[in-house]
CSV table of C-alpha atoms in Angstrom, one decimal:
chain,number,residue,atom,x,y,z
G,1,MET,CA,9.1,97.1,-62.5
G,2,THR,CA,8.6,98.0,-58.8
G,3,ASP,CA,6.2,95.2,-58.6
G,4,ASP,CA,8.7,92.8,-60.2
G,5,LEU,CA,11.4,93.9,-57.7
G,6,SER,CA,9.2,93.6,-54.6
G,7,HIS,CA,8.1,90.2,-56.0
G,8,LEU,CA,11.7,89.2,-56.2
G,9,ARG,CA,12.4,90.4,-52.7
G,10,ALA,CA,9.4,88.6,-51.3
G,11,ASP,CA,10.6,85.4,-53.0
G,12,ALA,CA,14.1,85.9,-51.6
G,13,GLN,CA,12.7,86.4,-48.1
G,14,GLU,CA,10.5,83.3,-48.5
G,15,ASN,CA,13.5,81.2,-49.6
G,16,ARG,CA,15.6,82.5,-46.7
G,17,ASP,CA,12.8,81.7,-44.2
G,18,ARG,CA,12.3,78.2,-45.6
G,19,LEU,CA,16.0,77.5,-45.5
G,20,LEU,CA,16.3,78.6,-41.9
G,21,GLN,CA,13.3,76.6,-40.9
G,22,ALA,CA,14.7,73.5,-42.7
G,23,ALA,CA,18.1,74.0,-41.0
G,24,ARG,CA,16.4,74.4,-37.5
G,25,ASP,CA,14.3,71.3,-38.1
G,26,LEU,CA,17.2,69.1,-39.2
G,27,PHE,CA,19.8,70.5,-36.7
G,28,GLY,CA,17.2,70.3,-33.9
G,29,ALA,CA,16.4,66.7,-34.6
G,30,ARG,CA,19.8,65.4,-35.6
G,31,GLY,CA,22.5,67.9,-34.5
G,32,LEU,CA,24.9,69.6,-36.9
G,33,ASP,CA,25.7,66.4,-38.7
G,34,VAL,CA,23.5,67.4,-41.7
G,35,THR,CA,24.8,68.2,-45.1
G,36,MET,CA,24.1,71.5,-46.9
G,37,ARG,CA,22.5,69.5,-49.7
G,38,GLU,CA,20.0,67.9,-47.2
G,39,VAL,CA,19.1,71.3,-45.9
G,40,ALA,CA,18.4,72.6,-49.4
G,41,ARG,CA,16.3,69.5,-50.2
G,42,HIS,CA,14.3,69.7,-47.0
G,43,ALA,CA,13.6,73.4,-47.8
G,44,GLY,CA,12.6,72.5,-51.3
G,45,VAL,CA,15.1,74.9,-52.9
G,46,GLY,CA,18.1,74.2,-55.1
G,47,PRO,CA,21.7,74.1,-53.6
G,48,ALA,CA,22.6,77.3,-55.6
G,49,THR,CA,19.9,79.2,-53.7
G,50,LEU,CA,21.1,77.9,-50.4
G,51,TYR,CA,24.7,79.0,-51.2
G,52,ARG,CA,23.6,82.4,-52.4
G,53,ARG,CA,21.7,83.1,-49.1
G,54,PHE,CA,24.3,81.4,-46.9
G,55,PRO,CA,27.7,81.3,-48.6
G,56,THR,CA,29.3,79.2,-45.8
G,57,ARG,CA,28.0,76.5,-43.5
G,58,GLN,CA,28.9,78.7,-40.6
G,59,ASP,CA,26.6,81.5,-41.9
G,60,LEU,CA,23.7,79.0,-41.9
G,61,VAL,CA,24.5,77.6,-38.5
G,62,ASP,CA,24.8,81.1,-37.0
G,63,ALA,CA,21.5,82.3,-38.5
G,64,ALA,CA,19.7,79.1,-37.5
G,65,PHE,CA,20.8,79.3,-33.8
G,66,GLU,CA,20.5,83.0,-33.5
G,67,ASP,CA,17.6,82.8,-31.0
G,68,GLU,CA,19.2,80.0,-29.0
G,69,LEU,CA,22.4,82.0,-28.8
G,70,GLU,CA,20.5,85.0,-27.4
G,71,LEU,CA,18.7,82.7,-25.0
G,72,CYS,CA,22.0,81.1,-23.9
G,73,ARG,CA,23.5,84.5,-23.3
G,74,ALA,CA,20.5,85.6,-21.2
G,75,ILE,CA,20.7,82.3,-19.1
G,76,VAL,CA,24.4,82.7,-18.4
G,77,LEU,CA,24.3,86.5,-17.7
G,78,GLU,CA,21.3,86.1,-15.4
G,79,GLY,CA,22.9,83.1,-13.6
G,80,ALA,CA,26.2,84.9,-13.2
G,81,ALA,CA,24.4,88.0,-11.7
G,82,HIS,CA,22.5,85.9,-9.1
G,83,PRO,CA,23.4,86.9,-5.5
G,84,ASP,CA,23.7,83.2,-4.5
G,85,PRO,CA,26.5,81.9,-6.7
G,86,TRP,CA,25.5,78.2,-6.4
G,87,HIS,CA,21.9,79.0,-7.4
G,88,GLY,CA,23.3,80.9,-10.4
G,89,LEU,CA,25.6,78.0,-11.4
G,90,ARG,CA,22.8,75.5,-11.0
G,91,THR,CA,20.4,77.5,-13.2
G,92,VAL,CA,23.1,77.9,-15.9
G,93,VAL,CA,23.9,74.1,-15.9
G,94,GLU,CA,20.2,73.0,-15.9
G,95,ARG,CA,19.0,75.5,-18.5
G,96,THR,CA,21.9,75.2,-21.0
G,97,VAL,CA,21.7,71.3,-20.9
G,98,GLU,CA,18.0,71.5,-21.4
G,99,LEU,CA,18.4,74.0,-24.2
G,100,ASN,CA,20.6,71.5,-26.0
G,101,ALA,CA,18.1,68.7,-25.4
G,102,ARG,CA,15.4,70.8,-27.1
G,103,ASN,CA,17.7,72.0,-29.9
G,104,GLN,CA,20.2,69.3,-30.8
G,105,GLY,CA,23.2,70.9,-32.4
G,106,PHE,CA,23.0,74.1,-30.4
G,107,VAL,CA,26.1,73.1,-28.3
G,108,ASP,CA,27.9,72.0,-31.4
G,109,ALA,CA,27.2,75.5,-32.9
G,110,LEU,CA,28.4,77.2,-29.7
G,111,VAL,CA,31.6,75.3,-29.4
G,112,ALA,CA,32.3,74.8,-33.1
G,113,ALA,CA,36.0,74.8,-33.9
G,114,GLY,CA,37.6,76.6,-36.8
G,115,GLN,CA,36.5,79.7,-38.5
G,116,VAL,CA,33.4,81.2,-36.8
G,117,SER,CA,31.7,84.6,-37.0
G,118,ASP,CA,33.1,87.6,-35.0
G,119,ARG,CA,29.7,87.7,-33.3
G,120,LEU,CA,30.0,84.2,-32.0
G,121,THR,CA,33.6,84.8,-30.9
G,122,ARG,CA,32.5,87.8,-28.9
G,123,HIS,CA,29.6,85.9,-27.4
G,124,ARG,CA,31.8,83.1,-26.2
G,125,ALA,CA,34.3,85.4,-24.6
G,126,GLU,CA,31.6,87.2,-22.8
G,127,LEU,CA,30.0,84.0,-21.6
G,128,LEU,CA,33.2,82.4,-20.5
G,129,HIS,CA,34.2,85.5,-18.6
G,130,ALA,CA,30.9,85.5,-16.8
G,131,MET,CA,31.1,81.8,-15.9
G,132,ALA,CA,34.7,82.2,-14.7
G,133,ALA,CA,33.7,85.0,-12.4
G,134,LEU,CA,30.7,83.0,-11.1
G,135,ALA,CA,32.9,80.0,-10.4
G,136,VAL,CA,35.3,82.2,-8.3
G,137,ARG,CA,32.3,83.5,-6.3
G,138,ALA,CA,30.9,80.0,-5.7
G,139,LYS,CA,34.4,78.7,-4.6
G,140,SER,CA,34.8,81.6,-2.2
G,141,ALA,CA,31.4,80.7,-0.7
G,142,GLY,CA,32.5,77.1,-0.2
G,143,GLN,CA,29.8,75.8,-2.5
G,144,LEU,CA,31.9,74.8,-5.5
G,145,ARG,CA,34.8,72.3,-5.3
G,146,SER,CA,38.1,74.0,-5.4
G,147,ASP,CA,39.5,71.9,-8.2
G,148,PHE,CA,36.6,72.9,-10.6
G,149,VAL,CA,37.7,74.6,-13.8
G,150,VAL,CA,35.5,76.3,-16.4
G,151,ASP,CA,36.4,73.5,-18.8
G,152,ASP,CA,34.4,71.2,-16.6
G,153,LEU,CA,31.3,73.1,-17.4
G,154,LEU,CA,32.1,72.8,-21.1
G,155,LEU,CA,32.9,69.1,-20.6
G,156,VAL,CA,29.3,68.6,-19.2
G,157,LEU,CA,27.8,70.6,-22.1
G,158,LEU,CA,29.8,68.6,-24.7
G,159,ALA,CA,28.8,65.3,-22.9
G,160,ALA,CA,25.1,66.4,-23.0
G,161,ARG,CA,25.4,66.1,-26.8
G,162,GLY,CA,25.7,62.3,-26.3
G,163,LEU,CA,22.2,62.1,-24.8
G,164,ARG,CA,20.3,61.5,-28.0
G,165,GLY,CA,17.1,59.9,-26.9
G,166,GLU,CA,14.5,58.3,-29.1
G,167,ASP,CA,12.3,61.3,-28.8
G,168,ALA,CA,12.4,64.9,-27.4
G,169,GLY,CA,10.6,63.9,-24.2
G,170,GLU,CA,13.1,61.2,-23.3
G,171,ARG,CA,16.0,63.6,-24.2
G,172,LEU,CA,14.6,66.2,-21.8
G,173,VAL,CA,14.2,63.7,-18.9
G,174,ALA,CA,17.8,62.4,-19.6
G,175,ALA,CA,19.1,66.0,-19.8
G,176,ARG,CA,17.5,66.9,-16.4
G,177,ARG,CA,18.8,63.8,-14.6
G,178,PHE,CA,22.3,64.3,-16.2
G,179,ALA,CA,22.4,68.0,-15.2
G,180,ALA,CA,21.5,67.2,-11.6
G,181,LEU,CA,24.3,64.5,-11.4
G,182,ALA,CA,26.8,67.0,-12.9
G,183,LEU,CA,25.9,69.6,-10.3
G,184,ASP,CA,26.4,67.0,-7.5
G,185,SER,CA,29.8,66.3,-8.9
G,186,PHE,CA,30.6,70.1,-8.9
G,187,ARG,CA,29.4,70.8,-5.4
G,188,ALA,CA,32.0,71.1,-2.7
G,189,SER,CA,32.0,67.8,-0.7
G,190,ALA,CA,34.3,66.0,1.8
G,191,THR,CA,33.7,62.7,0.0
G,192,HIS,CA,35.0,63.9,-3.5
G,193,GLU,CA,38.1,62.3,-4.7
G,194,HIS,CA,41.1,63.8,-6.3
G,195,LEU,CA,40.3,64.6,-10.0
G,196,PRO,CA,42.7,63.8,-12.9
G,197,GLU,CA,44.0,66.7,-15.0
G,198,PRO,CA,41.5,69.1,-16.5
G,199,ALA,CA,40.5,68.5,-20.1
G,200,ARG,CA,41.2,71.5,-22.4
G,201,VAL,CA,37.9,70.9,-24.2
G,202,ALA,CA,37.4,74.6,-24.8
G,203,GLY,CA,39.8,74.3,-27.7
G,204,ALA,CA,42.2,77.0,-28.8
G,205,ALA,CA,39.4,79.1,-30.3
G,206,LEU,CA,37.4,79.2,-27.1
G,207,ARG,CA,40.4,79.5,-24.9
G,208,ALA,CA,41.8,82.4,-26.8
G,209,ALA,CA,38.5,84.2,-26.2
G,210,VAL,CA,39.1,84.3,-22.4
Q,1,MET,CA,40.5,23.3,-59.3
Q,2,THR,CA,41.7,22.9,-55.7
Q,3,ASP,CA,44.1,25.8,-56.3
Q,4,ASP,CA,41.3,27.9,-57.8
Q,5,LEU,CA,39.1,27.3,-54.8
Q,6,SER,CA,41.7,28.1,-52.2
Q,7,HIS,CA,42.6,31.2,-54.1
Q,8,LEU,CA,39.0,32.2,-54.0
Q,9,ARG,CA,38.8,31.5,-50.3
Q,10,ALA,CA,42.0,33.5,-49.7
Q,11,ASP,CA,40.5,36.4,-51.7
Q,12,ALA,CA,37.3,36.3,-49.7
Q,13,GLN,CA,39.2,36.2,-46.4
Q,14,GLU,CA,41.3,39.2,-47.5
Q,15,ASN,CA,38.2,41.2,-48.5
Q,16,ARG,CA,36.6,40.4,-45.1
Q,17,ASP,CA,39.7,41.5,-43.2
Q,18,ARG,CA,40.0,44.7,-45.3
Q,19,LEU,CA,36.3,45.5,-44.7
Q,20,LEU,CA,36.6,45.0,-40.9
Q,21,GLN,CA,39.7,47.1,-40.7
Q,22,ALA,CA,38.0,49.9,-42.7
Q,23,ALA,CA,34.9,49.7,-40.5
Q,24,ARG,CA,37.1,49.8,-37.3
Q,25,ASP,CA,39.1,52.8,-38.7
Q,26,LEU,CA,36.0,54.8,-39.7
Q,27,PHE,CA,33.8,53.8,-36.6
Q,28,GLY,CA,36.8,54.4,-34.3
Q,29,ALA,CA,37.5,57.9,-35.6
Q,30,ARG,CA,33.9,59.1,-36.2
Q,31,GLY,CA,31.5,56.8,-34.5
Q,32,LEU,CA,28.8,54.8,-36.2
Q,33,ASP,CA,27.7,57.7,-38.3
Q,34,VAL,CA,29.4,56.3,-41.4
Q,35,THR,CA,27.6,54.9,-44.4
Q,36,MET,CA,28.1,51.3,-45.7
Q,37,ARG,CA,29.3,52.9,-49.0
Q,38,GLU,CA,32.0,54.8,-47.2
Q,39,VAL,CA,33.2,51.6,-45.5
Q,40,ALA,CA,33.4,49.8,-48.9
Q,41,ARG,CA,35.2,52.7,-50.5
Q,42,HIS,CA,37.7,53.0,-47.6
Q,43,ALA,CA,38.3,49.2,-47.9
Q,44,GLY,CA,38.8,49.5,-51.7
Q,45,VAL,CA,36.1,46.9,-52.5
Q,46,GLY,CA,32.7,47.3,-54.2
Q,47,PRO,CA,29.5,47.7,-52.3
Q,48,ALA,CA,28.3,44.3,-53.6
Q,49,THR,CA,31.3,42.6,-51.9
Q,50,LEU,CA,30.5,44.4,-48.7
Q,51,TYR,CA,26.9,43.3,-48.7
Q,52,ARG,CA,27.9,39.7,-49.6
Q,53,ARG,CA,30.2,39.6,-46.5
Q,54,PHE,CA,27.9,41.6,-44.2
Q,55,PRO,CA,24.3,41.5,-45.4
Q,56,THR,CA,23.2,44.0,-42.7
Q,57,ARG,CA,24.7,47.0,-41.1
Q,58,GLN,CA,24.4,45.3,-37.7
Q,59,ASP,CA,26.4,42.3,-39.0
Q,60,LEU,CA,29.3,44.7,-39.8
Q,61,VAL,CA,29.0,46.6,-36.5
Q,62,ASP,CA,28.9,43.4,-34.5
Q,63,ALA,CA,32.0,42.0,-36.3
Q,64,ALA,CA,33.9,45.3,-36.1
Q,65,PHE,CA,33.4,45.7,-32.3
Q,66,GLU,CA,33.8,42.0,-31.4
Q,67,ASP,CA,37.0,42.6,-29.5
Q,68,GLU,CA,35.7,45.7,-27.7
Q,69,LEU,CA,32.6,43.8,-26.7
Q,70,GLU,CA,34.7,41.0,-25.2
Q,71,LEU,CA,36.9,43.6,-23.5
Q,72,CYS,CA,33.8,45.4,-22.1
Q,73,ARG,CA,32.4,42.1,-20.8
Q,74,ALA,CA,35.7,41.4,-19.1
Q,75,ILE,CA,35.8,44.9,-17.5
Q,76,VAL,CA,32.2,44.6,-16.2
Q,77,LEU,CA,32.5,41.0,-14.9
Q,78,GLU,CA,35.8,41.7,-13.3
Q,79,GLY,CA,34.5,44.9,-11.6
Q,80,ALA,CA,31.3,43.2,-10.5
Q,81,ALA,CA,33.3,40.5,-8.8
Q,82,HIS,CA,35.6,42.8,-6.9
Q,83,PRO,CA,35.3,42.4,-3.1
Q,84,ASP,CA,35.1,46.2,-2.6
Q,85,PRO,CA,32.0,47.2,-4.6
Q,86,TRP,CA,33.0,50.9,-4.9
Q,87,HIS,CA,36.4,49.9,-6.3
Q,88,GLY,CA,34.5,47.6,-8.8
Q,89,LEU,CA,32.1,50.3,-9.8
Q,90,ARG,CA,34.9,52.8,-10.3
Q,91,THR,CA,37.0,50.6,-12.5
Q,92,VAL,CA,33.9,49.8,-14.6
Q,93,VAL,CA,33.1,53.5,-15.1
Q,94,GLU,CA,36.7,54.5,-15.8
Q,95,ARG,CA,37.5,51.7,-18.1
Q,96,THR,CA,34.3,51.7,-20.2
Q,97,VAL,CA,34.4,55.5,-20.7
Q,98,GLU,CA,38.1,55.2,-21.7
Q,99,LEU,CA,37.2,52.3,-24.0
Q,100,ASN,CA,34.7,54.5,-25.8
Q,101,ALA,CA,37.2,57.3,-26.1
Q,102,ARG,CA,39.7,55.0,-27.8
Q,103,ASN,CA,37.0,53.4,-30.0
Q,104,GLN,CA,34.3,56.0,-30.9
Q,105,GLY,CA,31.2,54.2,-31.8
Q,106,PHE,CA,31.7,51.3,-29.4
Q,107,VAL,CA,29.0,52.7,-27.0
Q,108,ASP,CA,26.7,53.3,-30.0
Q,109,ALA,CA,27.2,49.7,-31.0
Q,110,LEU,CA,26.5,48.5,-27.4
Q,111,VAL,CA,23.3,50.4,-26.9
Q,112,ALA,CA,22.1,50.3,-30.5
Q,113,ALA,CA,18.4,50.2,-30.7
Q,114,GLY,CA,16.4,48.1,-33.1
Q,115,GLN,CA,17.2,44.7,-34.4
Q,116,VAL,CA,20.5,43.4,-33.0
Q,117,SER,CA,22.2,40.0,-33.0
Q,118,ASP,CA,21.2,37.4,-30.4
Q,119,ARG,CA,24.8,37.5,-29.2
Q,120,LEU,CA,24.6,41.2,-28.4
Q,121,THR,CA,21.3,40.8,-26.6
Q,122,ARG,CA,22.7,38.1,-24.4
Q,123,HIS,CA,25.8,40.2,-23.7
Q,124,ARG,CA,23.7,43.2,-22.6
Q,125,ALA,CA,21.5,41.1,-20.3
Q,126,GLU,CA,24.6,39.6,-18.7
Q,127,LEU,CA,26.3,43.0,-18.2
Q,128,LEU,CA,23.2,44.8,-16.9
Q,129,HIS,CA,22.5,42.0,-14.4
Q,130,ALA,CA,26.1,42.2,-13.2
Q,131,MET,CA,26.0,46.0,-12.8
Q,132,ALA,CA,22.6,45.9,-11.0
Q,133,ALA,CA,24.0,43.4,-8.5
Q,134,LEU,CA,27.2,45.5,-8.1
Q,135,ALA,CA,25.0,48.6,-7.4
Q,136,VAL,CA,23.0,46.7,-4.7
Q,137,ARG,CA,26.3,45.8,-3.0
Q,138,ALA,CA,27.7,49.3,-3.2
Q,139,LYS,CA,24.5,50.8,-1.8
Q,140,SER,CA,24.5,48.3,1.1
Q,141,ALA,CA,28.1,49.3,1.9
Q,142,GLY,CA,27.0,53.0,2.0
Q,143,GLN,CA,29.3,53.9,-0.9
Q,144,LEU,CA,26.8,54.5,-3.6
Q,145,ARG,CA,23.9,57.0,-3.4
Q,146,SER,CA,20.6,55.3,-2.6
Q,147,ASP,CA,18.8,57.0,-5.5
Q,148,PHE,CA,21.3,55.6,-8.1
Q,149,VAL,CA,19.7,53.5,-10.8
Q,150,VAL,CA,21.6,51.4,-13.5
Q,151,ASP,CA,20.2,53.8,-16.1
Q,152,ASP,CA,22.5,56.4,-14.6
Q,153,LEU,CA,25.5,54.4,-15.6
Q,154,LEU,CA,24.1,54.1,-19.1
Q,155,LEU,CA,23.4,57.9,-19.0
Q,156,VAL,CA,27.1,58.5,-18.3
Q,157,LEU,CA,28.2,56.1,-21.1
Q,158,LEU,CA,25.8,57.8,-23.5
Q,159,ALA,CA,27.1,61.2,-22.5
Q,160,ALA,CA,30.7,60.1,-23.0
Q,161,ARG,CA,29.8,59.9,-26.7
Q,162,GLY,CA,29.5,63.7,-26.7
Q,163,LEU,CA,33.2,64.0,-25.8
Q,164,ARG,CA,34.6,64.1,-29.3
Q,165,GLY,CA,38.0,65.9,-29.0
Q,166,GLU,CA,40.1,67.1,-31.8
Q,167,ASP,CA,42.4,64.1,-31.3
Q,168,ALA,CA,42.6,60.8,-29.5
Q,169,GLY,CA,44.8,62.2,-26.8
Q,170,GLU,CA,42.4,65.0,-25.9
Q,171,ARG,CA,39.5,62.6,-26.0
Q,172,LEU,CA,41.2,60.4,-23.4
Q,173,VAL,CA,42.0,63.3,-21.1
Q,174,ALA,CA,38.4,64.5,-21.3
Q,175,ALA,CA,37.1,60.9,-20.8
Q,176,ARG,CA,39.2,60.5,-17.6
Q,177,ARG,CA,38.1,63.8,-16.1
Q,178,PHE,CA,34.5,63.1,-17.0
Q,179,ALA,CA,34.6,59.6,-15.5
Q,180,ALA,CA,36.0,61.0,-12.2
Q,181,LEU,CA,33.3,63.7,-12.1
Q,182,ALA,CA,30.6,61.1,-12.8
Q,183,LEU,CA,31.9,58.9,-10.0
Q,184,ASP,CA,31.8,61.8,-7.6
Q,185,SER,CA,28.2,62.3,-8.5
Q,186,PHE,CA,27.4,58.6,-7.8
Q,187,ARG,CA,29.2,58.4,-4.5
Q,188,ALA,CA,27.0,58.6,-1.4
Q,189,SER,CA,27.3,62.1,0.1
Q,190,ALA,CA,25.5,64.2,2.6
Q,191,THR,CA,25.7,67.2,0.2
Q,192,HIS,CA,23.9,65.6,-2.7
Q,193,GLU,CA,20.6,67.1,-3.7
Q,194,HIS,CA,17.4,65.3,-4.6
Q,195,LEU,CA,17.6,63.9,-8.2
Q,196,PRO,CA,14.8,64.4,-10.8
Q,197,GLU,CA,13.2,61.2,-12.2
Q,198,PRO,CA,15.5,58.6,-13.7
Q,199,ALA,CA,15.9,58.6,-17.5
Q,200,ARG,CA,14.9,55.4,-19.1
Q,201,VAL,CA,17.9,55.6,-21.4
Q,202,ALA,CA,18.4,51.8,-21.7
Q,203,GLY,CA,15.5,51.8,-24.1
Q,204,ALA,CA,13.0,49.0,-24.5
Q,205,ALA,CA,15.5,46.6,-26.1
Q,206,LEU,CA,18.0,46.9,-23.2
Q,207,ARG,CA,15.4,47.0,-20.5
Q,208,ALA,CA,13.7,43.8,-21.8
Q,209,ALA,CA,17.1,42.1,-21.4
Q,210,VAL,CA,17.2,42.6,-17.6
């Protein structure tokens, strides 16, 4: 009986691992635009097993991107704590855009609208607060354009989702070039033109968090 | 007999119109990530009718974006011919990014890899040539950063695909802000940093056209 139970537990753990691996593979290659059915098929388990382990799509997304979310948190908190605010801002932009290039769907998961887990909501609030404080420091230092808003950073992250190259190597080169151009657009400069109104890309869910 | 034939022709034309309208609606709202089956269902015709009218997916995409392609061509050729090269470059960036915000999937269609129609291949070659010549003029005038490459323009267009707002109005505001930031990153400035290697985002198909 004990053997049966531990066997069942091992099976359950194995199914969970296979589902998470399948979700990471598919999300990583194609972004979040993957059906639950495809994830189950890729993992070689039935849809019922998938829904028993991860009752909602958000549960699966959260679990699949848990490591990336921790990494993103470390990147932002480290950047925000850097004594040179421009250096901090640059590492955040470069590393988050690269993170998305390596793990397509990560930014989708981060900015997902609608019902999300409490954990993700807390994460977002923490990260947006840290970035807002970093932006204030960088503006005071005369490094960041005065009309920059935190939504501009999210705009760049959202835009990075459009850089779907033919392979991971091309995506990474594109992401690096794109991040460098974005940083040049953020940096205080006498030649910058007047910007049109900021885009409220953060969405109600993200905005409410700050 | 004549009546029967003209009736059949009218039916065929009506089916074609409904399929194109359905394709434009779905592509415009969600980008090219729509199945042929969904287009047929949305148009209220059977898949067989869809495939008889548009044997390949590319035939349908080409036909659906015919107007946008003409508009894009007009935008680029007009911008490239402007006496002030920076003004020309700015209108091209602003208007093509806006065009994509209004018609999601248009940039996908423009840069689609793989087998495309001869017409699209000719269009691309013409537009890339015009943009390359405009960039040379803008650099000579000291308006455009010297390390800009035409791939950077495509990079911005590809990135614009990531700006999928909750509604068309938000998408447009985001597109305008994004285009203005991109232009500030392109403009010659003493404060710009060294850029990493260019991304070959044009892909072999686009590159071969220039």
